[in-house]
Amino acid sequence: MSDSASTGSLSPSTEGTSLSPGSPALENLSLKDVTEEDKAAAVELKGKANKAFGGIYEVTPHNASHDHTSYTGHDFLGAAKLYTEAIERNPTDATLFCNRAYARMKLEENGYAIADTTTAISLDPNYVKAYYRRALCQLSILKPQLAVADFKMVLKLDPNNTLAKGQLTATQKLIRKMQFEAAIDAGQEKSFVEKCREAIADGACEVDKAYTGPRLDTVTSDSSARPQYKITQEFIDAMISYFKDGKTIAKRFAWEIILGCHEMISKEASLVEVELPEGVTCDVIGDTHGQFYDLLHLLSLTGPPSKSHCTLFNGDFVDRGSWSVEVCLTLFAYKWLYPDRVFLNRGNHETKDMNKVYGFEGEVKHKHGEATYGLFSDVFTALPLATLVCPTLPPSGSKIGGKPPILSPEGRKRFFIVHGGLFSKDGVTLDDIKKIDRFGKQPGNEGLMCELLWTDPQEANGRGPSKRGVGIGFGPDVTKRWCELNGVTGILRSHEVRQGGYAIEHDGLCTTVFSAPNYCDSVGNKGAYVRIDAAGDQEYFTFDARPHPPMRPMAYASGLGLGLM
């Protein structure tokens, strides 16, 4: 499917299926256990994997005695699978583990990549590239102290490595900055929401007289009074057009939008409940990650919010893409204007530590200054953690994974929308989620909030270590038990690239939807969104990336480019 194409009935997709972290056991293996035939086969598979990773198209002849799938484009998942086949033939080759780690890094499976680079180092303790890649993985999952140790090892082995020198310096600066800001935050009495409101009241954030861009309408009639503003669709349209021209709106108007959104989301529970009466649909939109021009195309497909149409943005509005400010202001403006038709869930990137590493902090400070970044950070903590979409009509009779759907106590379908996924323990209820005190809080590395934003589905039953190094993996049995406990028909989550834009997993009970096509200008994936109607039926829509001005991803990442060797 592409653009406006859709389907309402699909068998479970395997797009984006994760690899297990396991590798062949090395303890009792020696070089004599690997035959020359094995080595040759591993080299051939490595070549195919390199081509899949690099985007070279290869056609396998029809009369080949040993047929392999041909890959085209930047097929990182295909590359990882081929490296795995090569490792199975020759698990003594450190380069195979290091290369698979590189593919897994591209898939944001940093936990698995750390395991691979560690294995590569155990096979070759002087493997510079393995230390470097492991350092980048540690940095990606916000463990900069561990990254420093690996960068230092790179420089011990290769003293003239300028890339590692630059990353070490930037990482040490990041650590000092995080420590300093943590100390400041501990002694801070007022939030940036309060500070910015006071600054506005004191006249310290007026619109520059030279500003010629779009303006919010005023609601005060007294010309001598401090202006108060309201949001309109006309302003949003003009703002979007202004953004497309590469321009920045006045800081005062950015503050008004952020504060207007804050007023709306502060009234909502940590678990928002959205009813869909007859004739109303809800579009669930996954990660958008600062890809503004793709967001505009997406909105042209979904149509604007209206009395009969809701939109739910499922987190990760920012970071990676270099128009995160434009994306966030657009979504916040819509939330301010349509509080009962636009819904925003928090993602793992709506957090301070991620914003420092992946570009949003630098972008906001460049475009609107430090106080605006503090304001965004405050408002991110007010975002709801999940949404329960509740169709109100009797179910149509459609099955989920070939079985009758799990229904609410009232006999209706309902869907749990969350950025990450489920929990490290059974028994968590919807009421438990609703009671989470989210305001002013960062998700940390454990607990319900962390797991809502960070966990991922896995193929195996039970629970397992996270492939990305934060949170856990949860299996189909975990999903089924949780849905049955809470009377939930299915989970819709985001958080991970799916090559086809979405994937139906866990026997139809868990759907991943990702809405940033050609993620980071390199992955080649489609974007997608899911439409739910008042009877609880779902349609799946996919779309392709759109051109954008020449600016690389993470252009504002302050020296932490996470560049690879």
Coordinates of C-alpha atoms in Angstrom, one line a residue:
M1 CA 0.0 0.0 0.0
S2 CA 1.1 3.6 -0.4
D3 CA -0.3 6.9 0.6
S4 CA -4.1 6.6 0.8
A5 CA -4.3 2.8 0.2
S6 CA -5.7 0.8 3.1
T7 CA -6.9 -2.5 4.3
G8 CA -9.2 -3.6 7.1
S9 CA -8.1 -7.2 7.3
L10 CA -4.5 -8.5 7.4
S11 CA -2.8 -11.5 8.7
P12 CA -0.1 -10.8 11.2
S13 CA 2.9 -9.0 9.6
T14 CA 6.5 -10.0 10.4
E15 CA 8.0 -6.7 9.3
G16 CA 10.6 -5.6 11.7
T17 CA 10.7 -8.9 13.7
S18 CA 13.6 -8.8 16.2
L19 CA 16.5 -11.2 16.2
S20 CA 17.2 -13.1 19.4
P21 CA 20.3 -11.9 21.3
G22 CA 21.7 -15.4 21.4
S23 CA 24.9 -16.4 19.6
P24 CA 26.6 -19.7 19.3
A25 CA 28.4 -20.8 22.5
L26 CA 32.1 -20.0 22.4
E27 CA 33.4 -21.6 25.6
N28 CA 34.2 -25.0 24.1
L29 CA 34.9 -23.9 20.5
S30 CA 38.4 -23.7 18.9
L31 CA 39.6 -22.8 15.5
K32 CA 39.9 -26.5 14.5
D33 CA 36.1 -26.8 15.0
V34 CA 35.5 -24.4 12.1
T35 CA 36.2 -26.0 8.7
E36 CA 37.6 -24.2 5.7
E37 CA 34.2 -24.8 4.1
D38 CA 32.5 -23.0 7.0
K39 CA 34.9 -20.1 6.7
A40 CA 34.3 -19.7 3.0
A41 CA 30.5 -19.8 3.5
A42 CA 30.8 -17.2 6.3
V43 CA 32.8 -14.9 4.0
E44 CA 30.2 -15.3 1.3
L45 CA 27.4 -14.5 3.7
K46 CA 29.3 -11.6 5.1
G47 CA 29.5 -10.1 1.6
K48 CA 25.8 -10.5 1.1
A49 CA 25.2 -8.8 4.4
N50 CA 27.5 -5.9 3.6
K51 CA 25.5 -5.4 0.4
A52 CA 22.2 -5.5 2.2
F53 CA 23.5 -3.0 4.7
G54 CA 24.9 -0.7 2.1
G55 CA 21.9 -0.8 -0.3
I56 CA 23.3 -2.7 -3.2
Y57 CA 20.8 -4.7 -5.2
E58 CA 21.7 -8.3 -6.0
V59 CA 19.7 -10.8 -8.1
T60 CA 20.1 -14.5 -7.2
P61 CA 20.0 -16.6 -10.4
H62 CA 17.0 -18.9 -10.7
N63 CA 19.3 -21.9 -11.3
A64 CA 21.5 -21.3 -8.3
S65 CA 22.0 -24.5 -6.3
H66 CA 21.7 -22.6 -2.9
D67 CA 19.1 -19.9 -3.1
H68 CA 19.2 -16.8 -0.8
T69 CA 16.8 -13.9 -0.6
S70 CA 18.0 -10.9 -2.6
Y71 CA 17.9 -7.6 -0.7
T72 CA 17.7 -4.0 -2.0
G73 CA 18.0 -0.7 -0.2
H74 CA 19.4 -0.2 3.3
D75 CA 18.0 -3.5 4.6
F76 CA 19.5 -3.4 8.1
L77 CA 17.3 -6.2 9.4
G78 CA 18.2 -8.4 6.4
A79 CA 21.9 -7.6 7.0
A80 CA 21.6 -8.6 10.6
K81 CA 20.0 -11.9 9.7
L82 CA 22.8 -12.6 7.1
Y83 CA 25.5 -11.8 9.6
T84 CA 23.8 -14.2 12.0
E85 CA 23.9 -16.9 9.4
A86 CA 27.6 -16.1 8.9
I87 CA 28.2 -16.3 12.7
E88 CA 26.6 -19.7 12.8
R89 CA 29.1 -20.9 10.2
N90 CA 32.2 -19.2 11.8
P91 CA 31.6 -17.9 15.4
T92 CA 35.3 -17.3 15.9
D93 CA 35.4 -14.3 13.5
A94 CA 35.1 -11.1 15.6
T95 CA 34.3 -8.9 12.6
L96 CA 31.0 -10.8 12.1
F97 CA 29.9 -9.8 15.6
C98 CA 31.0 -6.2 15.2
N99 CA 29.3 -5.9 11.8
R100 CA 26.1 -7.4 13.2
A101 CA 26.3 -4.9 16.1
Y102 CA 26.5 -2.1 13.5
A103 CA 23.3 -3.4 11.8
R104 CA 21.6 -3.7 15.2
M105 CA 22.6 -0.1 16.1
K106 CA 20.8 1.0 13.0
L107 CA 17.8 -0.9 14.2
E108 CA 18.2 0.9 17.6
E109 CA 18.8 -2.5 19.2
N110 CA 21.6 -1.1 21.3
G111 CA 21.3 -3.8 24.0
Y112 CA 21.9 -6.5 21.5
A113 CA 24.7 -4.5 19.9
I114 CA 26.4 -4.2 23.2
A115 CA 26.3 -8.0 23.6
D116 CA 27.8 -8.4 20.0
T117 CA 30.6 -5.9 20.5
T118 CA 31.5 -7.5 23.8
T119 CA 31.7 -10.8 22.1
A120 CA 33.9 -9.3 19.4
I121 CA 36.2 -7.9 22.1
S122 CA 36.4 -11.2 23.8
L123 CA 37.6 -12.7 20.5
D124 CA 39.9 -9.9 19.7
P125 CA 40.9 -7.7 22.8
N126 CA 42.6 -5.2 20.5
Y127 CA 39.5 -4.6 18.2
V128 CA 39.3 -0.8 18.1
K129 CA 36.1 -0.6 16.1
A130 CA 34.3 -2.9 18.6
Y131 CA 35.2 -0.7 21.5
Y132 CA 34.1 2.4 19.6
R133 CA 30.8 1.0 18.6
R134 CA 30.1 -0.3 22.1
A135 CA 30.8 3.3 23.4
L136 CA 28.3 4.7 21.0
C137 CA 25.7 2.2 22.2
Q138 CA 26.3 3.1 25.8
L139 CA 25.9 6.7 24.9
S140 CA 22.7 6.0 23.0
I141 CA 21.1 4.4 26.1
L142 CA 22.3 7.3 28.3
K143 CA 25.2 5.5 30.0
P144 CA 27.9 8.1 29.2
Q145 CA 30.3 7.0 32.0
L146 CA 30.5 3.5 30.4
A147 CA 31.0 5.2 27.0
V148 CA 34.0 7.2 28.3
A149 CA 35.7 4.0 29.4
D150 CA 35.4 2.5 25.9
F151 CA 36.5 5.8 24.1
K152 CA 39.6 5.8 26.3
M153 CA 40.3 2.2 25.3
V154 CA 40.1 3.2 21.7
L155 CA 42.6 6.0 22.2
K156 CA 44.9 3.6 24.2
L157 CA 44.9 1.3 21.2
D158 CA 44.9 4.0 18.5
P159 CA 46.2 7.3 20.0
N160 CA 45.7 9.3 16.8
N161 CA 42.0 8.4 16.4
T162 CA 40.5 11.9 16.0
L163 CA 36.9 10.6 15.8
A164 CA 37.3 9.0 19.2
K165 CA 39.0 12.0 20.7
G166 CA 36.1 14.3 19.6
Q167 CA 33.5 11.9 21.0
L168 CA 35.4 11.5 24.3
T169 CA 35.6 15.2 24.8
A170 CA 31.9 15.7 23.9
T171 CA 30.8 12.8 26.2
Q172 CA 32.8 14.2 29.1
K173 CA 31.2 17.6 28.6
L174 CA 27.8 15.9 28.5
I175 CA 28.5 14.2 31.9
R176 CA 29.5 17.5 33.5
K177 CA 26.5 19.3 32.0
M178 CA 24.1 16.6 33.3
Q179 CA 25.6 16.7 36.8
F180 CA 25.4 20.5 36.9
E181 CA 21.9 20.7 35.7
A182 CA 20.8 17.9 38.1
A183 CA 22.2 20.1 40.9
I184 CA 20.4 23.2 39.6
D185 CA 17.1 21.2 39.2
A186 CA 17.4 20.0 42.8
G187 CA 17.4 23.5 44.1
Q188 CA 14.9 25.0 41.7
E189 CA 11.7 26.2 43.3
K190 CA 9.7 27.4 40.3
S191 CA 9.0 25.5 37.1
F192 CA 9.7 27.0 33.7
V193 CA 5.9 27.1 33.2
E194 CA 5.7 29.5 36.1
K195 CA 8.8 31.4 35.1
C196 CA 7.6 32.0 31.5
R197 CA 4.1 33.1 32.7
E198 CA 5.8 35.6 35.0
A199 CA 8.0 36.8 32.3
I200 CA 5.0 37.4 30.0
A201 CA 3.2 39.2 32.8
D202 CA 6.2 41.4 33.4
G203 CA 6.5 42.3 29.7
A204 CA 9.8 40.5 29.3
C205 CA 8.7 38.5 26.2
E206 CA 7.1 40.9 23.8
V207 CA 6.9 40.4 20.1
D208 CA 9.6 42.3 18.2
K209 CA 8.2 45.2 16.2
A210 CA 10.2 44.0 13.2
Y211 CA 8.5 40.6 13.2
T212 CA 6.4 40.1 10.0
G213 CA 5.3 36.5 10.5
P214 CA 1.9 35.0 11.5
R215 CA 0.3 36.4 14.7
L216 CA -2.1 34.9 17.2
D217 CA -5.4 36.7 17.5
T218 CA -5.8 38.9 20.7
V219 CA -8.7 38.5 23.0
T220 CA -8.2 41.7 25.0
S221 CA -10.0 44.8 23.9
D222 CA -8.2 47.4 26.0
S223 CA -5.2 48.5 24.0
S224 CA -3.3 49.5 27.2
A225 CA -3.6 46.0 28.7
R226 CA -1.1 43.2 28.2
P227 CA -2.3 41.3 25.1
Q228 CA -3.8 37.9 25.7
Y229 CA -4.0 35.5 22.8
K230 CA -6.2 32.7 21.3
I231 CA -5.4 30.0 18.7
T232 CA -7.3 29.7 15.4
Q233 CA -7.1 27.4 12.4
E234 CA -6.0 30.4 10.3
F235 CA -3.0 30.9 12.5
I236 CA -2.0 27.3 12.4
D237 CA -2.2 27.3 8.6
A238 CA -0.2 30.5 8.4
M239 CA 2.4 29.1 10.9
I240 CA 2.8 25.9 8.9
S241 CA 3.3 27.9 5.7
Y242 CA 5.9 30.0 7.5
F243 CA 7.7 26.9 8.7
K244 CA 7.8 25.5 5.2
D245 CA 9.6 28.6 4.1
G246 CA 12.3 27.9 6.7
K247 CA 11.3 30.7 9.1
T248 CA 10.8 30.8 12.9
I249 CA 7.8 32.3 14.6
A250 CA 8.2 34.9 17.4
K251 CA 9.3 33.4 20.7
R252 CA 6.3 34.9 22.4
F253 CA 3.9 33.0 20.1
A254 CA 5.9 29.8 20.7
W255 CA 5.5 30.3 24.4
E256 CA 1.8 30.9 24.0
I257 CA 1.4 27.7 22.1
I258 CA 3.3 25.6 24.6
L259 CA 1.5 27.1 27.5
G260 CA -1.9 26.7 25.7
C261 CA -1.1 23.0 25.2
H262 CA 0.0 22.7 28.8
E263 CA -3.3 24.1 30.0
M264 CA -5.2 21.4 28.0
I265 CA -3.1 18.4 28.9
S266 CA -2.8 19.3 32.6
K267 CA -6.6 18.6 32.9
E268 CA -6.1 15.1 31.6
A269 CA -5.4 11.9 33.6
S270 CA -2.2 9.9 33.1
L271 CA -4.5 7.5 31.2
V272 CA -6.9 9.4 28.9
E273 CA -10.1 7.8 27.9
V274 CA -11.5 8.7 24.5
E275 CA -15.0 7.6 23.4
L276 CA -15.9 7.1 19.8
P277 CA -19.6 7.7 19.2
E278 CA -21.2 6.6 15.9
G279 CA -19.7 8.4 12.9
V280 CA -16.4 9.3 14.7
T281 CA -13.0 7.9 13.8
C282 CA -9.6 8.1 15.5
D283 CA -6.3 8.0 13.7
V284 CA -3.4 6.6 15.8
I285 CA -0.1 8.1 14.6
G286 CA 3.3 6.7 15.7
D287 CA 6.7 8.4 16.0
T288 CA 7.2 11.5 13.9
H289 CA 10.7 12.4 15.2
G290 CA 11.1 15.9 13.9
Q291 CA 10.3 14.9 10.3
F292 CA 8.2 18.0 9.6
Y293 CA 7.7 17.6 5.9
D294 CA 6.5 14.0 6.3
L295 CA 4.2 15.1 9.1
L296 CA 2.5 17.6 6.7
H297 CA 2.0 14.9 4.1
L298 CA 0.6 12.6 6.8
L299 CA -1.9 15.3 7.9
S300 CA -3.0 15.7 4.3
L301 CA -3.9 12.0 4.3
T302 CA -5.6 11.9 7.7
G303 CA -7.5 15.1 7.2
P304 CA -7.8 17.8 9.9
P305 CA -9.3 17.2 13.3
S306 CA -13.1 17.7 13.3
K307 CA -16.3 16.7 15.2
S308 CA -16.1 13.3 13.4
H309 CA -12.4 12.8 13.4
C310 CA -9.8 12.5 16.2
T311 CA -6.0 12.2 15.9
L312 CA -3.8 10.6 18.6
F313 CA -0.1 11.2 18.3
N314 CA 1.7 8.4 20.2
G315 CA 4.9 10.0 21.4
D316 CA 8.4 10.7 20.0
F317 CA 7.5 14.0 18.3
V318 CA 11.1 15.2 18.7
D319 CA 14.8 14.3 18.3
R320 CA 16.6 12.7 15.4
G321 CA 14.9 14.9 12.8
S322 CA 16.0 18.5 12.6
W323 CA 12.6 20.1 12.5
S324 CA 11.5 18.9 15.9
V325 CA 10.5 22.4 17.0
E326 CA 8.2 22.8 14.0
V327 CA 6.6 19.3 14.6
C328 CA 6.1 20.0 18.3
L329 CA 4.7 23.5 17.9
T330 CA 2.3 22.2 15.2
L331 CA 1.0 19.3 17.4
F332 CA 0.8 21.6 20.5
A333 CA -1.1 24.2 18.5
Y334 CA -3.6 21.6 17.3
K335 CA -4.0 20.4 20.9
W336 CA -4.7 23.9 22.1
L337 CA -7.3 24.5 19.4
Y338 CA -8.9 21.0 19.5
P339 CA -8.5 19.7 23.0
D340 CA -11.2 17.1 22.6
R341 CA -10.2 15.9 19.2
V342 CA -6.3 15.9 19.4
F343 CA -4.5 13.7 21.9
L344 CA -0.9 13.5 22.7
N345 CA 0.9 10.6 24.5
R346 CA 4.4 11.0 25.9
G347 CA 7.2 9.0 24.3
N348 CA 10.7 8.1 25.6
H349 CA 12.1 11.0 23.6
E350 CA 10.0 13.6 25.4
T351 CA 12.6 13.4 28.2
K352 CA 15.5 15.6 29.2
D353 CA 18.4 13.1 28.8
M354 CA 17.3 11.9 25.4
N355 CA 16.9 15.5 24.2
K356 CA 20.5 16.3 25.2
V357 CA 21.9 13.4 23.1
Y358 CA 19.5 13.4 20.1
G359 CA 19.3 17.0 19.1
F360 CA 16.1 18.6 20.5
E361 CA 17.8 20.6 23.2
G362 CA 20.3 22.1 20.8
E363 CA 17.6 22.8 18.2
V364 CA 15.3 24.6 20.6
K365 CA 18.1 26.7 22.1
H366 CA 19.2 27.7 18.6
K367 CA 15.7 28.7 17.4
H368 CA 14.1 30.1 20.6
G369 CA 16.6 30.2 23.5
E370 CA 17.3 28.4 26.7
A371 CA 14.1 29.4 28.5
T372 CA 12.0 27.9 25.7
Y373 CA 13.8 24.6 26.1
G374 CA 13.1 24.6 29.8
L375 CA 9.4 25.3 29.0
F376 CA 9.2 22.4 26.6
S377 CA 10.9 20.1 29.1
D378 CA 8.3 21.1 31.8
V379 CA 5.4 20.5 29.5
F380 CA 6.7 17.1 28.3
T381 CA 6.3 15.9 31.9
A382 CA 2.6 16.9 31.8
L383 CA 1.9 14.7 28.7
P384 CA -0.4 11.7 29.4
L385 CA 1.3 8.4 29.4
A386 CA -1.4 6.4 27.6
T387 CA -4.8 6.6 26.0
L388 CA -7.7 4.2 26.1
V389 CA -9.7 4.5 22.8
C390 CA -13.3 3.3 23.5
P391 CA -15.6 2.6 20.5
T392 CA -19.2 2.9 21.6
L393 CA -21.0 0.7 19.1
P394 CA -21.3 -3.1 19.4
P395 CA -18.4 -4.9 17.7
S396 CA -19.0 -5.8 14.1
G397 CA -18.1 -9.5 14.5
S398 CA -14.5 -9.2 13.1
K399 CA -12.0 -11.5 14.8
I400 CA -8.6 -10.7 16.2
G401 CA -5.9 -13.2 15.2
G402 CA -8.7 -15.6 14.1
K403 CA -10.4 -15.5 17.5
P404 CA -13.3 -13.6 19.0
P405 CA -12.0 -10.2 20.4
I406 CA -11.5 -9.5 24.0
L407 CA -14.2 -7.0 25.1
S408 CA -14.7 -4.5 27.9
P409 CA -17.1 -5.3 30.7
E410 CA -19.7 -3.4 28.7
G411 CA -19.2 -5.8 25.7
R412 CA -17.4 -3.2 23.5
K413 CA -14.0 -3.2 21.9
R414 CA -11.4 -0.9 23.4
F415 CA -7.7 -0.2 22.6
F416 CA -4.8 0.7 24.8
I417 CA -2.5 3.2 23.0
V418 CA 1.0 3.6 24.5
H419 CA 4.4 4.5 23.2
G420 CA 6.4 1.6 24.5
G421 CA 4.5 -1.4 25.9
L422 CA 3.7 -3.6 28.9
F423 CA 5.3 -4.3 32.2
S424 CA 7.9 -6.4 34.1
K425 CA 5.2 -7.9 36.3
D426 CA 1.6 -9.2 35.8
G427 CA -1.4 -7.6 37.5
V428 CA -1.0 -4.0 36.4
T429 CA -4.4 -2.5 35.9
L430 CA -5.8 0.5 34.0
D431 CA -6.4 2.1 37.3
D432 CA -2.8 1.7 38.3
I433 CA -1.8 3.6 35.1
K434 CA -4.4 6.3 35.7
K435 CA -3.0 6.9 39.2
I436 CA 0.7 7.5 38.1
D437 CA 1.9 10.9 39.2
R438 CA 3.6 12.1 36.1
F439 CA 3.9 15.8 36.5
G440 CA 7.5 17.0 36.8
K441 CA 8.8 13.4 36.5
Q442 CA 11.3 11.8 34.2
P443 CA 10.8 8.1 33.5
G444 CA 14.1 6.9 34.9
N445 CA 15.3 3.3 34.3
E446 CA 12.6 1.3 36.1
G447 CA 9.0 1.4 37.2
L448 CA 5.6 1.7 35.5
M449 CA 6.4 5.0 33.7
C450 CA 9.7 3.8 32.3
E451 CA 8.1 0.6 31.1
L452 CA 5.2 2.4 29.4
L453 CA 7.6 4.4 27.4
W454 CA 10.5 2.0 26.8
T455 CA 9.4 -1.7 26.5
D456 CA 9.1 -3.7 23.3
P457 CA 7.3 -6.9 22.2
Q458 CA 9.3 -10.1 21.6
E459 CA 8.4 -13.3 19.8
A460 CA 9.1 -15.6 22.7
N461 CA 6.7 -16.1 25.5
G462 CA 7.5 -14.6 28.9
R463 CA 9.8 -11.7 29.5
G464 CA 13.3 -11.1 28.4
P465 CA 16.1 -8.5 28.4
S466 CA 15.6 -5.5 26.3
K467 CA 17.2 -5.5 22.8
R468 CA 17.7 -1.8 23.2
G469 CA 19.3 -1.9 26.7
V470 CA 16.5 -0.1 28.5
G471 CA 13.2 -1.7 29.7
I472 CA 12.3 -5.3 28.9
G473 CA 10.9 -7.5 26.1
F474 CA 7.4 -8.9 26.7
G475 CA 6.0 -12.0 24.9
P476 CA 2.6 -12.9 23.4
D477 CA 1.5 -14.6 26.6
V478 CA 2.2 -11.5 28.6
T479 CA 0.1 -9.4 26.2
K480 CA -2.8 -11.9 26.3
R481 CA -2.9 -12.1 30.1
W482 CA -2.8 -8.3 30.4
C483 CA -5.6 -7.7 27.8
E484 CA -7.8 -10.3 29.4
L485 CA -7.2 -8.9 32.9
N486 CA -8.2 -5.4 31.7
G487 CA -10.8 -6.1 29.1
V488 CA -8.7 -4.6 26.3
T489 CA -9.1 -5.7 22.7
G490 CA -5.6 -4.8 21.6
I491 CA -2.5 -2.7 22.2
L492 CA -1.3 -0.2 19.7
R493 CA 2.2 1.0 20.3
S494 CA 5.0 2.7 18.5
H495 CA 8.7 3.1 19.5
E496 CA 10.2 0.9 16.8
V497 CA 10.7 1.2 13.1
R498 CA 8.7 -1.3 11.1
Q499 CA 9.8 -1.5 7.5
G500 CA 6.3 -1.6 6.1
G501 CA 5.2 1.2 8.5
Y502 CA 3.3 -1.1 10.9
A503 CA 3.3 -4.7 12.1
I504 CA 0.5 -6.9 13.6
E505 CA 2.1 -9.1 16.3
H506 CA 1.2 -11.3 19.3
D507 CA -1.7 -13.1 17.6
G508 CA -3.2 -9.8 16.6
L509 CA -3.2 -8.3 20.2
C510 CA -0.2 -6.0 19.7
T511 CA 0.2 -3.6 16.7
T512 CA 3.3 -1.4 16.2
V513 CA 2.7 1.7 14.1
F514 CA 5.6 4.0 13.1
S515 CA 5.0 7.2 11.2
A516 CA 8.4 8.6 10.3
P517 CA 9.1 7.2 6.8
N518 CA 12.7 6.8 5.6
Y519 CA 13.7 7.3 9.3
C520 CA 16.8 9.4 9.7
D521 CA 17.0 9.7 5.9
S522 CA 18.6 6.2 5.8
V523 CA 16.3 3.4 6.8
G524 CA 14.0 3.3 3.7
N525 CA 10.9 2.3 5.7
K526 CA 7.3 3.4 5.0
G527 CA 5.3 5.4 7.5
A528 CA 1.9 4.3 8.7
Y529 CA -1.2 5.2 10.8
V530 CA -4.2 3.2 12.0
R531 CA -7.8 4.3 11.9
I532 CA -10.3 3.0 14.4
D533 CA -14.0 3.5 13.9
A534 CA -16.9 3.6 16.4
A535 CA -17.4 -0.2 16.1
G536 CA -13.7 -0.9 16.8
D537 CA -12.8 -1.9 13.3
Q538 CA -9.3 -0.9 12.2
E539 CA -7.8 0.2 8.8
Y540 CA -4.1 0.4 8.1
F541 CA -2.7 3.2 5.9
T542 CA 0.9 3.5 4.7
F543 CA 2.8 6.4 3.0
D544 CA 6.2 7.3 1.7
A545 CA 8.7 9.9 2.7
R546 CA 8.5 13.4 1.1
P547 CA 11.5 15.6 0.1
H548 CA 12.8 18.1 2.6
P549 CA 15.4 20.9 2.6
P550 CA 19.0 19.9 2.7
M551 CA 19.6 19.4 6.5
R552 CA 20.9 16.2 8.0
P553 CA 19.3 14.5 10.9
M554 CA 20.5 15.5 14.4
A555 CA 22.0 18.7 13.0
Y556 CA 21.7 20.3 16.4
A557 CA 23.2 17.5 18.5
S558 CA 26.1 19.6 20.0
G559 CA 29.0 17.4 18.9
L560 CA 27.4 14.1 19.9
G561 CA 26.9 13.0 16.3
L562 CA 27.0 9.3 17.2
G563 CA 29.1 8.9 14.1
L564 CA 30.2 5.4 13.4
M565 CA 33.6 3.9 12.5

